[in-house]
PDB file of C-alpha atoms in Angstrom:
ATOM      1  CA  MET A   1     -22.410 105.478 -27.461  1.00  0.00           C
ATOM      2  CA  GLY A   2     -19.654 103.577 -26.397  1.00  0.00           C
ATOM      3  CA  HIS A   3     -17.910 101.967 -22.702  1.00  0.00           C
ATOM      4  CA  PHE A   4     -14.964 102.383 -21.071  1.00  0.00           C
ATOM      5  CA  VAL A   5     -12.418  99.386 -20.786  1.00  0.00           C
ATOM      6  CA  ILE A   6     -10.700  99.482 -17.237  1.00  0.00           C
ATOM      7  CA  GLY A   7      -7.895  96.717 -15.876  1.00  0.00           C
ATOM      8  CA  SER A   8      -6.215  96.365 -12.644  1.00  0.00           C
ATOM      9  CA  THR A   9      -3.082  95.816 -11.138  1.00  0.00           C
ATOM     10  CA  ASP A  10      -4.322  92.270  -9.696  1.00  0.00           C
ATOM     11  CA  GLY A  11      -5.226  90.993 -13.426  1.00  0.00           C
ATOM     12  CA  TYR A  12      -9.150  92.227 -13.777  1.00  0.00           C
ATOM     13  CA  ILE A  13      -9.906  93.627 -17.398  1.00  0.00           C
ATOM     14  CA  LYS A  14     -13.685  94.817 -17.889  1.00  0.00           C
ATOM     15  CA  GLN A  15     -15.589  97.006 -20.176  1.00  0.00           C
ATOM     16  CA  THR A  16     -18.341  98.772 -18.369  1.00  0.00           C
ATOM     17  CA  ASP A  17     -21.188 101.048 -20.713  1.00  0.00           C
ATOM     18  CA  PHE A  18     -21.099 104.251 -20.795  1.00  0.00           C
ATOM     19  CA  ALA A  19     -24.731 105.158 -19.069  1.00  0.00           C
ATOM     20  CA  ASP A  20     -24.033 102.761 -16.550  1.00  0.00           C
ATOM     21  CA  LEU A  21     -21.424 105.096 -15.217  1.00  0.00           C
ATOM     22  CA  LEU A  22     -24.164 107.773 -14.990  1.00  0.00           C
ATOM     23  CA  PRO A  23     -24.478 110.367 -12.108  1.00  0.00           C
ATOM     24  CA  SER A  24     -27.113 108.568  -9.470  1.00  0.00           C
ATOM     25  CA  ARG A  25     -29.179 110.729  -7.393  1.00  0.00           C
ATOM     26  CA  THR A  26     -27.021 110.462  -4.378  1.00  0.00           C
ATOM     27  CA  TYR A  27     -23.658 111.242  -6.873  1.00  0.00           C
ATOM     28  CA  ARG A  28     -23.136 114.487  -4.293  1.00  0.00           C
ATOM     29  CA  SER A  29     -23.013 112.570  -1.153  1.00  0.00           C
ATOM     30  CA  LYS A  30     -21.778 108.936  -2.002  1.00  0.00           C
ATOM     31  CA  ALA A  31     -18.978 107.826  -4.743  1.00  0.00           C
ATOM     32  CA  GLN A  32     -19.533 106.123  -8.077  1.00  0.00           C
ATOM     33  CA  ASP A  33     -18.199 103.010  -8.561  1.00  0.00           C
ATOM     34  CA  CYS A  34     -16.515 101.517 -11.570  1.00  0.00           C
ATOM     35  CA  ILE A  35     -14.658  98.607 -10.518  1.00  0.00           C
ATOM     36  CA  LYS A  36     -14.637  96.132  -7.378  1.00  0.00           C
ATOM     37  CA  LEU A  37     -11.499  96.134  -6.585  1.00  0.00           C
ATOM     38  CA  HIS A  38      -9.666  92.664  -4.659  1.00  0.00           C
ATOM     39  CA  ALA A  39      -7.385  93.431  -1.949  1.00  0.00           C
ATOM     40  CA  ASP A  40      -4.210  96.112  -2.822  1.00  0.00           C
ATOM     41  CA  ALA A  41      -5.511  96.037  -5.979  1.00  0.00           C
ATOM     42  CA  LYS A  42      -5.185  99.467  -7.945  1.00  0.00           C
ATOM     43  CA  VAL A  43      -6.247 100.475 -11.463  1.00  0.00           C
ATOM     44  CA  THR A  44      -3.613 100.843 -14.343  1.00  0.00           C
ATOM     45  CA  ASN A  45      -5.395 102.236 -17.159  1.00  0.00           C
ATOM     46  CA  VAL A  46      -9.099 103.280 -18.308  1.00  0.00           C
ATOM     47  CA  TYR A  47      -9.572 103.853 -22.310  1.00  0.00           C
ATOM     48  CA  TRP A  48     -12.936 105.330 -23.670  1.00  0.00           C
ATOM     49  CA  VAL A  49     -13.685 103.221 -26.732  1.00  0.00           C
ATOM     50  CA  ALA A  50     -16.212 104.313 -28.645  1.00  0.00           C
ATOM     51  CA  ALA A  51     -19.286 102.457 -30.601  1.00  0.00           C
ATOM     52  CA  ASN A  52     -18.072 102.191 -33.986  1.00  0.00           C
ATOM     53  CA  ASP A  53     -14.117 102.472 -32.839  1.00  0.00           C
ATOM     54  CA  GLU A  54     -12.096 100.062 -34.986  1.00  0.00           C
ATOM     55  CA  SER A  55      -8.914 101.254 -33.970  1.00  0.00           C
ATOM     56  CA  GLN A  56      -8.824  99.509 -30.820  1.00  0.00           C
ATOM     57  CA  THR A  57      -9.777  96.242 -30.897  1.00  0.00           C
ATOM     58  CA  ALA A  58      -7.254  94.500 -29.640  1.00  0.00           C
ATOM     59  CA  VAL A  59      -4.925  93.988 -25.455  1.00  0.00           C
ATOM     60  CA  PHE A  60      -1.451  94.295 -24.573  1.00  0.00           C
ATOM     61  CA  SER A  61      -0.492  93.712 -21.150  1.00  0.00           C
ATOM     62  CA  ALA A  62       2.545  93.849 -19.038  1.00  0.00           C
ATOM     63  CA  SER A  63       3.333  92.369 -16.117  1.00  0.00           C
ATOM     64  CA  TYR A  64       5.711  93.047 -13.537  1.00  0.00           C
ATOM     65  CA  HIS A  65       7.852  89.836 -13.932  1.00  0.00           C
ATOM     66  CA  GLY A  66       8.483  90.761 -17.693  1.00  0.00           C
ATOM     67  CA  TYR A  67       5.243  88.515 -19.116  1.00  0.00           C
ATOM     68  CA  GLY A  68       3.402  90.036 -22.008  1.00  0.00           C
ATOM     69  CA  LEU A  69       0.040  88.919 -23.286  1.00  0.00           C
ATOM     70  CA  SER A  70      -2.240  89.891 -26.430  1.00  0.00           C
ATOM     71  CA  PHE A  71      -5.868  88.871 -27.427  1.00  0.00           C
ATOM     72  CA  GLU A  72      -9.050  90.756 -29.118  1.00  0.00           C
ATOM     73  CA  LEU A  73     -10.761  93.320 -26.841  1.00  0.00           C
ATOM     74  CA  ALA A  74     -14.112  91.273 -27.689  1.00  0.00           C
ATOM     75  CA  GLU A  75     -13.329  88.431 -25.389  1.00  0.00           C
ATOM     76  CA  VAL A  76     -13.881  91.070 -22.845  1.00  0.00           C
ATOM     77  CA  SER A  77     -17.652  90.792 -22.026  1.00  0.00           C
ATOM     78  CA  VAL A  78     -19.194  94.234 -21.265  1.00  0.00           C
ATOM     79  CA  SER A  79     -20.638  93.914 -17.521  1.00  0.00           C
ATOM     80  CA  GLY A  80     -21.898  96.344 -14.733  1.00  0.00           C
ATOM     81  CA  ALA A  81     -20.258  99.093 -12.733  1.00  0.00           C
ATOM     82  CA  LYS A  82     -19.853  97.406  -9.726  1.00  0.00           C
ATOM     83  CA  ALA A  83     -18.459  94.142 -11.210  1.00  0.00           C
ATOM     84  CA  SER A  84     -14.834  93.294 -10.879  1.00  0.00           C
ATOM     85  CA  GLY A  85     -14.592  92.206 -14.683  1.00  0.00           C
ATOM     86  CA  VAL A  86     -12.612  88.659 -16.196  1.00  0.00           C
ATOM     87  CA  LYS A  87      -9.264  87.452 -16.199  1.00  0.00           C
ATOM     88  CA  LEU A  88      -7.040  89.602 -17.929  1.00  0.00           C
ATOM     89  CA  MET A  89      -3.057  87.305 -16.966  1.00  0.00           C
ATOM     90  CA  ASP A  90      -2.753  84.325 -15.560  1.00  0.00           C
ATOM     91  CA  LEU A  91      -0.624  85.751 -13.091  1.00  0.00           C
ATOM     92  CA  LYS A  92       2.474  84.024 -10.267  1.00  0.00           C
ATOM     93  CA  PRO A  93       2.190  84.841  -6.672  1.00  0.00           C
ATOM     94  CA  ASP A  94       4.150  87.823  -6.630  1.00  0.00           C
ATOM     95  CA  ASP A  95       3.239  89.292 -10.142  1.00  0.00           C
ATOM     96  CA  PHE A  96       0.992  91.625 -11.001  1.00  0.00           C
ATOM     97  CA  VAL A  97      -0.134  93.269 -13.725  1.00  0.00           C
ATOM     98  CA  ALA A  98       2.067  96.759 -14.492  1.00  0.00           C
ATOM     99  CA  ASN A  99       0.122  98.422 -17.492  1.00  0.00           C
ATOM    100  CA  PHE A 100      -2.498  97.768 -20.193  1.00  0.00           C
ATOM    101  CA  ALA A 101      -2.807  99.098 -23.745  1.00  0.00           C
ATOM    102  CA  LEU A 102      -5.691  98.866 -26.627  1.00  0.00           C
ATOM    103  CA  PHE A 103      -4.070  98.698 -30.292  1.00  0.00           C
ATOM    104  CA  ASN A 104      -4.922  97.661 -33.573  1.00  0.00           C
ATOM    105  CA  PRO A 105      -3.375  94.466 -34.590  1.00  0.00           C
ATOM    106  CA  ASP A 106      -4.013  95.282 -38.087  1.00  0.00           C
ATOM    107  CA  ARG A 107      -1.498  98.328 -37.654  1.00  0.00           C
ATOM    108  CA  LYS A 108       1.965  96.757 -37.588  1.00  0.00           C
ATOM    109  CA  GLN A 109       4.091  99.609 -36.632  1.00  0.00           C
ATOM    110  CA  ALA A 110       1.988  99.471 -33.230  1.00  0.00           C
ATOM    111  CA  SER A 111       4.828  99.561 -30.461  1.00  0.00           C
ATOM    112  CA  VAL A 112       4.821 100.029 -26.650  1.00  0.00           C
ATOM    113  CA  ALA A 113       7.825 101.587 -24.561  1.00  0.00           C
ATOM    114  CA  ILE A 114       8.779  99.561 -21.504  1.00  0.00           C
ATOM    115  CA  LEU A 115      10.722 100.700 -18.497  1.00  0.00           C
ATOM    116  CA  THR A 116      11.935  98.521 -16.252  1.00  0.00           C
ATOM    117  CA  GLN A 117      13.562  99.061 -12.458  1.00  0.00           C
ATOM    118  CA  ARG A 118      17.071  98.774 -13.494  1.00  0.00           C
ATOM    119  CA  GLY A 119      16.316 102.280 -15.669  1.00  0.00           C
ATOM    120  CA  ALA A 120      16.750 100.082 -19.069  1.00  0.00           C
ATOM    121  CA  PHE A 121      13.988 101.401 -21.578  1.00  0.00           C
ATOM    122  CA  LYS A 122      12.539  99.178 -24.410  1.00  0.00           C
ATOM    123  CA  ARG A 123      11.058  99.831 -27.336  1.00  0.00           C
ATOM    124  CA  MET A 124       9.363  96.581 -28.805  1.00  0.00           C
ATOM    125  CA  MET A 125       6.294  96.084 -31.487  1.00  0.00           C
ATOM    126  CA  LEU A 126       3.521  94.550 -30.772  1.00  0.00           C
ATOM    127  CA  SER A 127       3.566  92.202 -33.554  1.00  0.00           C
ATOM    128  CA  GLU A 128       6.711  90.434 -31.676  1.00  0.00           C
ATOM    129  CA  VAL A 129       3.538  89.085 -29.403  1.00  0.00           C
ATOM    130  CA  THR A 130       1.225  86.836 -30.790  1.00  0.00           C
ATOM    131  CA  LEU A 131      -2.637  86.986 -30.421  1.00  0.00           C
ATOM    132  CA  THR A 132      -3.697  84.348 -27.954  1.00  0.00           C
ATOM    133  CA  SER A 133      -6.427  84.784 -25.549  1.00  0.00           C
ATOM    134  CA  ARG A 134      -7.104  86.164 -22.444  1.00  0.00           C
ATOM    135  CA  ALA A 135      -6.435  84.690 -18.688  1.00  0.00           C
ATOM    136  CA  ARG A 136      -2.743  83.074 -20.030  1.00  0.00           C
ATOM    137  CA  ARG A 137       0.166  83.957 -18.616  1.00  0.00           C
ATOM    138  CA  GLY A 138       1.550  85.525 -21.778  1.00  0.00           C
ATOM    139  CA  VAL A 139       5.136  85.180 -23.243  1.00  0.00           C
ATOM    140  CA  LEU A 140       8.214  86.817 -21.402  1.00  0.00           C
ATOM    141  CA  ILE A 141       9.229  90.183 -22.748  1.00  0.00           C
ATOM    142  CA  PHE A 142      12.709  90.280 -20.926  1.00  0.00           C
ATOM    143  CA  GLY A 143      15.244  87.896 -20.637  1.00  0.00           C
ATOM    144  CA  GLU A 144      15.375  86.541 -17.494  1.00  0.00           C
ATOM    145  CA  LEU A 145      18.636  86.963 -14.960  1.00  0.00           C
ATOM    146  CA  LYS A 146      19.685  85.129 -12.411  1.00  0.00           C
ATOM    147  CA  ARG A 147      21.201  88.444 -10.841  1.00  0.00           C
ATOM    148  CA  ASP A 148      19.264  91.517 -10.703  1.00  0.00           C
ATOM    149  CA  PRO A 149      16.550  90.635 -13.182  1.00  0.00           C
ATOM    150  CA  HIS A 150      14.762  93.407 -15.067  1.00  0.00           C
ATOM    151  CA  ARG A 151      11.174  94.257 -13.465  1.00  0.00           C
ATOM    152  CA  VAL A 152       8.701  96.020 -15.471  1.00  0.00           C
ATOM    153  CA  VAL A 153       7.757  99.478 -13.696  1.00  0.00           C
ATOM    154  CA  ALA A 154       6.305 100.944 -16.723  1.00  0.00           C
ATOM    155  CA  MET A 155       4.342 100.384 -19.866  1.00  0.00           C
ATOM    156  CA  SER A 156       2.868 102.995 -22.487  1.00  0.00           C
ATOM    157  CA  LEU A 157       1.954 102.844 -26.152  1.00  0.00           C
ATOM    158  CA  VAL A 158       3.967 104.064 -28.499  1.00  0.00           C
ATOM    159  CA  THR A 159       1.854 107.314 -30.424  1.00  0.00           C
ATOM    160  CA  PRO A 160       3.920 109.527 -33.029  1.00  0.00           C
ATOM    161  CA  GLY A 161       4.946 112.863 -31.903  1.00  0.00           C
ATOM    162  CA  ALA A 162       4.570 112.032 -28.132  1.00  0.00           C
ATOM    163  CA  GLU A 163       7.508 111.921 -25.365  1.00  0.00           C
ATOM    164  CA  LEU A 164       7.417 110.496 -22.661  1.00  0.00           C
ATOM    165  CA  LEU A 165       8.342 112.062 -19.194  1.00  0.00           C
ATOM    166  CA  ILE A 166       9.807 109.549 -16.377  1.00  0.00           C
ATOM    167  CA  GLN A 167      10.452 111.462 -12.888  1.00  0.00           C
ATOM    168  CA  THR A 168      13.503 109.616 -10.997  1.00  0.00           C
ATOM    169  CA  ASP A 169      15.267 110.236  -7.917  1.00  0.00           C
ATOM    170  CA  GLN A 170      17.696 112.837  -8.945  1.00  0.00           C
ATOM    171  CA  GLN A 171      16.110 114.476 -12.254  1.00  0.00           C
ATOM    172  CA  LEU A 172      13.195 114.461 -14.793  1.00  0.00           C
ATOM    173  CA  ILE A 173      13.823 112.685 -18.002  1.00  0.00           C
ATOM    174  CA  THR A 174      12.236 113.120 -21.427  1.00  0.00           C
ATOM    175  CA  ILE A 175      12.418 110.050 -23.915  1.00  0.00           C
ATOM    176  CA  ASN A 176      11.624 110.203 -27.548  1.00  0.00           C
ATOM    177  CA  PRO A 177      10.367 106.693 -28.505  1.00  0.00           C
ATOM    178  CA  GLN A 178      10.494 107.214 -31.812  1.00  0.00           C
ATOM    179  CA  THR A 179      14.477 107.821 -31.776  1.00  0.00           C
ATOM    180  CA  HIS A 180      14.741 104.588 -30.617  1.00  0.00           C
ATOM    181  CA  VAL A 181      15.185 101.192 -32.265  1.00  0.00           C
ATOM    182  CA  THR A 182      12.819  98.801 -31.720  1.00  0.00           C
ATOM    183  CA  GLY A 183      13.861  95.402 -29.519  1.00  0.00           C
ATOM    184  CA  ASP A 184      12.987  92.135 -29.935  1.00  0.00           C
ATOM    185  CA  ARG A 185      10.427  90.217 -27.510  1.00  0.00           C
ATOM    186  CA  TYR A 186      13.221  88.440 -25.618  1.00  0.00           C
ATOM    187  CA  SER A 187      16.199  90.849 -25.613  1.00  0.00           C
ATOM    188  CA  ASN A 188      17.039  93.252 -22.644  1.00  0.00           C
TER     189      ASN A 188
END
């Protein structure tokens, strides 16, 4: 039937079968667990992958300090609903996963939209980050600045025709990522 791919801010990712998340006999009085979270961690994203779906076979993740990592989804084993999963990224002590996305590595035009705390927007091709293995730190996707460095606050896969809505302190901004040129991996 398929499975869910769930990731958390503390650097864990897991695949869980649909059958493991079906309601149990206590579904009215007790909440269902889908991932075991460590202290102060939050779920970043949840994807549904059908059993024979070949369009989402790789994972890209971005951390708050500007590291990016790509690897094959097959490296993430299927586990039960109460497990915390496997290590997604090797994070520094004060770093966390901003988001992750599933993509097709054969599609050369796949790109992500990245937003920083300074209000900078960057569209980057996923082919810039080579596929490696999971549980590594990854490569820098922003040049490190000494004063007021960029920190990733949001990351999303760019799909044709989709627009991003960004809520700031003062206003709601609509961005069409397709109209922005792609930057190279290390550019700010």
